[in-house]
Structures are given as structure tokens and as C-alpha cells.
């Protein structure tokens, strides 16, 4: 005998949110491409590539040490907090290109970091994936993993494999709604995720300088606002529309 109820079982819609540096801008973290293509005064390739690390490891470690210190002083903003409300009403996954932990601190449940995490370190050699550990402190040359290899930040640098990509594609393919926030859509493969949604999936694109136009995708709504000004409203609208 099976237990059943006459109440209809509503299946939660799946929302996928792709976030970029823009969502954290109003928390005080600079984006990558808004300041003459420099990231906090550095060429991105100098501080975010294996070649950059080989050429000047001290500079790269110091750069991420500064970013980590800065991260520990900022807070999630109203856009991060609004996204966390989605979990109550939708099967939500946040796929972020950001290495900050502001979605975690805003209490979103399912977060995938495509480009790594600033508050983690890993080894430069051996079984690198198994070596990933929490890291809130500075990393210096001479700081070693338990197997005796130099530690580095757990960041996916340009030219490195994006280990979470397959999983991110699988999740995006199942989305009923896609929300994209604060990304220039210039970095692949992250920017290609939008091509994996089912035909006619509603796509919301929130960015004060959107890099897409009305006809870029079917069923696209562009909201040319900052994350703090644009995200809470769209989240409330989605919750009102779909909550039953
Ligand atoms: P970008 O710096 O390329 O783009 C930032 C986007 O945020 C731009 O489209 C801005 O218009 C937008 N923006 C600025 N202020 C905003 C605000 N207040 N609210 C909403 N949007 C705002 O950053 P990403 O697209 O995230 O990779 O860059 C992708 C990747 O390139 C990063 O993950 C990083 C970088 O190099 C690695 O570190 C591997």
C-alpha cells in the first residue's frame, strides 16, 4: 500500500544564475575589465596565468594575498542576498565566475565556482585536486603542501582546464530560467554556457553595460541596471509569478 495525498505535487522550476565580477562590484570588489583592461593595476595575464606565476611567483602570490585581505573586509550586497531567496521557491544553482565567497555568505545553497575560490589553496604539483584546502591567510614562497610542494591559490588561471565545466553544462541544459548578472561574456568557456539552455528558455541579463542586444538570444530580457538596482526586483517578480 502506498501513501498518497490528494494535494498536487508541484515540481520546483530550475533556475540557473550565471554571475560575473559585476555582482560583487557594489560590495567593493573591482571588476576585471572596467579599468582599462587592468585588474587592480595589473595585466590580467601577469597575475592570472601559469606563465605569470612562473615568471614572478612572488608578485602573483602577493596579488592574491591582497585580494584575499580585501575579500575578508567586504560584505554581500542586496543582489547576493536577493538571489539567496530563490532557494525557497526554486531549484536554484548559482554558477559563478567569481572567486569571492559572497554568494556563500549571502546563504545561497548550491554554488559552483567555475574559476576557483580565493579562500582555498592547492599544491602546484602531484594530485592537485586532492590537495585543495581552506586558506584565509597569506601564501608565500616556501609555504608547502603536506607532500612538500609549493602552495598556490585555488584559482583557475587562463589557459588552465575548467574542471567544473561539464557539470555546469549539465545543469544549464536543465534550466527553466537563466539569469545572467554582471559579466562581460568575454571569457570562455563560461560565456558559452548560455548556448546550452533549451530553446525559448527565458533569459534575464542584468548589467549596466550589457554586452548582448535584444536579438542575441530568443526570449531575452535585458535589464540595464547595476546588480543592486536590478536583481532584487527581478527576483521578487519571479517569486510572485511562480511561487504557486
Ligand atoms: P568583467 O570585468 O569582464 O566584466 C564585468 C561586468 O560587470 C561588465 O559587463 C560590467 O558592465 C559589469 N558591471 C560593472 N559594474 C556592475 C554592477 N554594479 N552591477 C552589475 N554589473 C556590473 O568580469 P567577468 O565577466 O566576470 O577569470 O570576467 C570573467 C573572468 O575574467 C573572471 O572570472 C576572471 C577574469 O579574468 C579568472 O580570474 C580566471
Short mmCIF file of C-alpha atoms and ligand atoms in Angstrom, two decimals:
data_model
loop_
_atom_site.label_atom_id
_atom_site.label_comp_id
_atom_site.label_asym_id
_atom_site.label_seq_id
_atom_site.Cartn_x
_atom_site.Cartn_y
_atom_site.Cartn_z
CA UNK A 1 0.00 0.00 0.00
CA UNK A 2 1.38 3.41 -0.98
CA UNK A 3 0.65 6.52 1.00
CA UNK A 4 -0.66 9.33 -1.16
CA UNK A 5 -2.25 12.72 -0.85
CA UNK A 6 -4.80 14.49 -2.97
CA UNK A 7 -2.71 17.68 -2.86
CA UNK A 8 -1.00 18.14 -6.18
CA UNK A 9 2.75 17.88 -6.05
CA UNK A 10 4.29 20.90 -7.70
CA UNK A 11 7.74 20.38 -9.06
CA UNK A 12 10.08 23.27 -8.47
CA UNK A 13 11.26 25.10 -11.56
CA UNK A 14 15.00 25.07 -12.11
CA UNK A 15 16.74 28.43 -12.13
CA UNK A 16 20.37 28.76 -13.13
CA UNK A 17 22.15 32.01 -12.32
CA UNK A 18 25.45 32.83 -14.01
CA UNK A 19 27.29 35.58 -12.16
CA UNK A 20 30.41 37.57 -13.00
CA UNK A 21 32.50 40.24 -11.37
CA UNK A 22 29.74 42.86 -11.74
CA UNK A 23 27.61 41.32 -8.99
CA UNK A 24 30.35 41.95 -6.45
CA UNK A 25 31.25 45.46 -7.71
CA UNK A 26 28.85 47.18 -5.30
CA UNK A 27 30.37 45.20 -2.42
CA UNK A 28 33.65 46.95 -3.24
CA UNK A 29 35.48 44.36 -5.35
CA UNK A 30 36.72 45.74 -8.65
CA UNK A 31 35.67 44.06 -11.90
CA UNK A 32 38.30 42.86 -14.34
CA UNK A 33 37.62 44.87 -17.47
CA UNK A 34 36.16 48.15 -16.23
CA UNK A 35 39.51 49.89 -15.63
CA UNK A 36 41.35 50.00 -18.96
CA UNK A 37 41.67 46.23 -19.07
CA UNK A 38 43.74 46.23 -15.90
CA UNK A 39 42.88 44.20 -12.83
CA UNK A 40 43.82 46.25 -9.75
CA UNK A 41 46.66 47.80 -11.79
CA UNK A 42 47.91 44.55 -13.34
CA UNK A 43 47.67 43.00 -16.76
CA UNK A 44 45.34 40.01 -16.23
CA UNK A 45 47.87 37.63 -17.84
CA UNK A 46 50.57 38.79 -15.42
CA UNK A 47 48.59 37.65 -12.37
CA UNK A 48 46.13 35.07 -13.73
CA UNK A 49 48.13 32.68 -15.88
CA UNK A 50 50.60 29.83 -15.25
CA UNK A 51 53.21 31.80 -17.24
CA UNK A 52 52.70 34.79 -14.96
CA UNK A 53 53.26 32.55 -11.93
CA UNK A 54 56.41 31.03 -13.45
CA UNK A 55 57.78 34.47 -14.34
CA UNK A 56 57.14 36.12 -10.99
CA UNK A 57 55.61 33.85 -8.33
CA UNK A 58 56.14 36.39 -5.52
CA UNK A 59 54.14 39.02 -7.40
CA UNK A 60 51.30 36.59 -8.13
CA UNK A 61 51.13 35.30 -4.54
CA UNK A 62 51.23 38.86 -3.21
CA UNK A 63 48.47 39.88 -5.63
CA UNK A 64 46.13 37.15 -4.36
CA UNK A 65 47.18 37.82 -0.75
CA UNK A 66 45.93 41.40 -1.25
CA UNK A 67 42.69 40.19 -2.91
CA UNK A 68 42.10 37.75 -0.02
CA UNK A 69 42.60 40.51 2.59
CA UNK A 70 40.21 42.77 0.66
CA UNK A 71 37.60 39.99 0.41
CA UNK A 72 37.61 39.49 4.18
CA UNK A 73 36.67 43.17 4.60
CA UNK A 74 33.65 43.30 2.26
CA UNK A 75 30.10 42.04 2.60
CA UNK A 76 27.49 40.51 0.29
CA UNK A 77 25.26 43.17 -1.25
CA UNK A 78 21.50 43.27 -1.91
CA UNK A 79 21.91 41.36 -5.17
CA UNK A 80 23.68 38.41 -3.48
CA UNK A 81 21.06 38.47 -0.72
CA UNK A 82 18.13 38.58 -3.18
CA UNK A 83 19.49 35.56 -5.07
CA UNK A 84 19.56 33.54 -1.84
CA UNK A 85 15.76 33.98 -1.58
CA UNK A 86 15.35 31.90 -4.75
CA UNK A 87 16.25 28.70 -2.90
CA UNK A 88 12.91 28.68 -1.07
CA UNK A 89 10.86 28.66 -4.26
CA UNK A 90 13.08 27.22 -7.00
CA UNK A 91 15.64 24.52 -7.54
CA UNK A 92 18.43 27.07 -7.92
CA UNK A 93 22.07 26.73 -8.89
CA UNK A 94 24.45 29.67 -8.95
CA UNK A 95 27.30 29.17 -11.38
CA UNK A 96 29.77 31.92 -10.60
CA UNK A 97 32.92 33.05 -12.38
CA UNK A 98 33.83 34.89 -9.19
CA UNK A 99 36.44 33.64 -6.78
CA UNK A 100 34.93 35.51 -3.83
CA UNK A 101 32.66 33.84 -1.25
CA UNK A 102 29.89 36.44 -1.26
CA UNK A 103 27.21 34.04 -2.55
CA UNK A 104 28.13 31.66 0.29
CA UNK A 105 27.96 34.45 2.86
CA UNK A 106 24.57 35.52 1.45
CA UNK A 107 23.42 31.93 2.15
CA UNK A 108 22.75 30.64 -1.35
CA UNK A 109 22.71 26.83 -1.16
CA UNK A 110 24.02 25.49 -4.47
CA UNK A 111 27.06 27.39 -5.68
CA UNK A 112 29.51 26.25 -8.30
CA UNK A 113 32.77 28.19 -8.70
CA UNK A 114 33.92 27.86 -12.30
CA UNK A 115 37.16 29.78 -11.76
CA UNK A 116 38.12 28.58 -8.29
CA UNK A 117 37.99 30.15 -4.85
CA UNK A 118 40.19 32.78 -3.29
CA UNK A 119 39.77 31.30 0.19
CA UNK A 120 41.29 27.99 -0.86
CA UNK A 121 44.85 26.95 -1.63
CA UNK A 122 46.23 23.99 -3.53
CA UNK A 123 49.51 22.36 -4.40
CA UNK A 124 51.46 23.19 -7.54
CA UNK A 125 52.33 19.50 -8.13
CA UNK A 126 51.05 15.95 -7.58
CA UNK A 127 47.36 15.19 -7.05
CA UNK A 128 46.36 18.84 -7.13
CA UNK A 129 42.59 18.34 -6.76
CA UNK A 130 43.07 16.30 -3.58
CA UNK A 131 45.37 18.97 -2.15
CA UNK A 132 42.73 21.75 -2.03
CA UNK A 133 42.41 23.22 1.49
CA UNK A 134 40.77 26.22 3.14
CA UNK A 135 43.02 29.26 3.25
CA UNK A 136 42.25 32.58 4.89
CA UNK A 137 45.90 33.58 5.34
CA UNK A 138 48.64 34.83 3.05
CA UNK A 139 50.53 32.32 0.92
CA UNK A 140 54.27 32.91 0.50
CA UNK A 141 57.02 31.20 -1.48
CA UNK A 142 58.23 28.31 0.71
CA UNK A 143 54.71 27.52 2.04
CA UNK A 144 54.34 23.84 1.17
CA UNK A 145 51.57 21.23 0.90
CA UNK A 146 51.94 18.06 3.07
CA UNK A 147 53.82 16.42 0.16
CA UNK A 148 56.42 19.15 0.10
CA UNK A 149 55.32 21.14 -2.96
CA UNK A 150 54.78 24.89 -3.17
CA UNK A 151 51.22 26.08 -2.45
CA UNK A 152 49.32 28.42 -4.78
CA UNK A 153 45.83 29.96 -4.73
CA UNK A 154 42.98 27.72 -5.91
CA UNK A 155 42.22 29.90 -8.94
CA UNK A 156 41.64 28.64 -12.48
CA UNK A 157 44.12 30.71 -14.45
CA UNK A 158 43.91 31.50 -18.16
CA UNK A 159 45.00 28.51 -20.19
CA UNK A 160 44.11 26.04 -17.40
CA UNK A 161 41.34 23.47 -17.59
CA UNK A 162 37.95 24.42 -16.09
CA UNK A 163 37.22 21.25 -14.09
CA UNK A 164 33.59 22.16 -13.27
CA UNK A 165 32.62 22.85 -16.87
CA UNK A 166 30.92 19.51 -17.71
CA UNK A 167 28.78 19.71 -14.58
CA UNK A 168 27.93 23.36 -15.31
CA UNK A 169 26.78 22.43 -18.83
CA UNK A 170 24.60 19.59 -17.48
CA UNK A 171 22.91 21.96 -15.02
CA UNK A 172 22.42 24.71 -17.59
CA UNK A 173 20.81 22.28 -20.04
CA UNK A 174 18.10 21.60 -17.46
CA UNK A 175 17.36 25.25 -16.64
CA UNK A 176 13.79 26.53 -16.94
CA UNK A 177 15.02 30.09 -16.44
CA UNK A 178 18.53 31.53 -16.84
CA UNK A 179 19.64 34.73 -15.11
CA UNK A 180 22.98 36.31 -16.08
CA UNK A 181 24.40 39.07 -13.90
CA UNK A 182 27.42 41.36 -14.24
CA UNK A 183 29.60 39.63 -16.77
CA UNK A 184 31.24 40.92 -19.93
CA UNK A 185 30.76 37.47 -21.54
CA UNK A 186 34.33 37.70 -22.82
CA UNK A 187 35.82 34.70 -21.09
CA UNK A 188 35.26 31.21 -22.46
CA UNK A 189 34.13 28.59 -21.77
CA UNK A 190 31.99 30.36 -19.09
CA UNK A 191 30.39 32.67 -21.66
CA UNK A 192 29.38 29.70 -23.82
CA UNK A 193 27.10 28.25 -21.11
CA UNK A 194 24.21 30.42 -22.36
CA UNK A 195 24.23 28.37 -25.57
CA UNK A 196 23.27 25.21 -23.67
CA UNK A 197 19.79 26.27 -22.49
CA UNK A 198 16.72 24.63 -24.05
CA UNK A 199 15.16 26.61 -26.92
CA UNK A 200 12.99 29.52 -25.71
CA UNK A 201 14.17 29.35 -22.09
CA UNK A 202 13.60 32.82 -20.61
CA UNK A 203 16.95 34.58 -20.14
CA UNK A 204 17.35 37.68 -17.96
CA UNK A 205 20.57 39.67 -18.43
CA UNK A 206 21.33 42.27 -15.76
CA UNK A 207 24.31 44.57 -16.34
CA UNK A 208 24.61 48.37 -16.55
CA UNK A 209 26.60 47.97 -19.78
CA UNK A 210 25.14 44.79 -21.24
CA UNK A 211 27.32 43.04 -23.80
CA UNK A 212 24.29 41.48 -25.50
CA UNK A 213 21.49 43.01 -27.57
CA UNK A 214 17.79 42.19 -27.81
CA UNK A 215 18.29 39.72 -30.64
CA UNK A 216 21.32 37.90 -29.22
CA UNK A 217 19.12 35.11 -27.82
CA UNK A 218 15.50 34.07 -28.03
CA UNK A 219 13.32 35.15 -25.13
CA UNK A 220 15.94 37.55 -23.75
CA UNK A 221 15.11 40.36 -21.31
CA UNK A 222 17.90 42.89 -20.80
CA UNK A 223 17.89 44.92 -17.60
CA UNK A 224 20.47 47.70 -17.96
CA UNK A 225 20.94 48.32 -14.25
CA UNK A 226 23.54 47.62 -11.63
CA UNK A 227 23.17 44.37 -9.73
CA UNK A 228 21.91 46.08 -6.57
CA UNK A 229 19.36 48.11 -8.54
CA UNK A 230 18.26 45.38 -10.91
CA UNK A 231 18.48 41.98 -9.22
CA UNK A 232 16.10 42.31 -6.20
CA UNK A 233 13.20 43.45 -8.43
CA UNK A 234 13.53 40.62 -10.92
CA UNK A 235 13.83 38.06 -8.12
CA UNK A 236 10.66 39.37 -6.44
CA UNK A 237 8.83 39.26 -9.80
CA UNK A 238 9.92 35.66 -10.43
CA UNK A 239 8.88 34.59 -6.95
CA UNK A 240 5.45 36.27 -7.35
CA UNK A 241 4.93 34.71 -10.78
CA UNK A 242 5.95 31.15 -9.99
CA UNK A 243 5.54 30.60 -6.26
CA UNK A 244 2.39 28.54 -6.59
P1 LIG B 1 34.46 41.55 -16.37
O1 LIG B 1 35.28 42.52 -15.59
O2 LIG B 1 34.97 41.10 -17.68
O3 LIG B 1 33.03 42.17 -16.60
C1 LIG B 1 32.35 42.79 -15.54
C2 LIG B 1 30.94 43.11 -15.99
O4 LIG B 1 30.28 43.65 -14.87
C3 LIG B 1 30.85 44.15 -17.11
O5 LIG B 1 29.95 43.70 -18.11
C4 LIG B 1 30.32 45.39 -16.41
O6 LIG B 1 29.45 46.18 -17.23
C5 LIG B 1 29.52 44.75 -15.28
N1 LIG B 1 29.33 45.61 -14.09
C6 LIG B 1 30.10 46.61 -13.62
N2 LIG B 1 29.56 47.14 -12.51
C7 LIG B 1 28.42 46.44 -12.27
C8 LIG B 1 27.41 46.50 -11.26
N3 LIG B 1 27.47 47.38 -10.26
N4 LIG B 1 26.38 45.61 -11.33
C9 LIG B 1 26.31 44.71 -12.33
N5 LIG B 1 27.23 44.62 -13.31
C10 LIG B 1 28.27 45.47 -13.28
O7 LIG B 1 34.19 40.31 -15.39
P2 LIG B 1 33.74 38.81 -15.76
O8 LIG B 1 32.84 38.81 -16.95
O9 LIG B 1 33.25 38.21 -14.51
O10 LIG B 1 38.72 34.98 -14.62
O11 LIG B 1 35.11 38.17 -16.14
C11 LIG B 1 35.20 36.81 -16.38
C12 LIG B 1 36.52 36.26 -15.94
O12 LIG B 1 37.60 37.03 -16.46
C13 LIG B 1 36.75 36.32 -14.46
O13 LIG B 1 36.17 35.23 -13.78
C14 LIG B 1 38.23 36.29 -14.33
C15 LIG B 1 38.55 37.29 -15.40
O14 LIG B 1 39.78 37.35 -15.86
C16 LIG B 1 39.77 34.49 -13.93
O15 LIG B 1 40.29 35.07 -12.99
C17 LIG B 1 40.20 33.15 -14.40
#
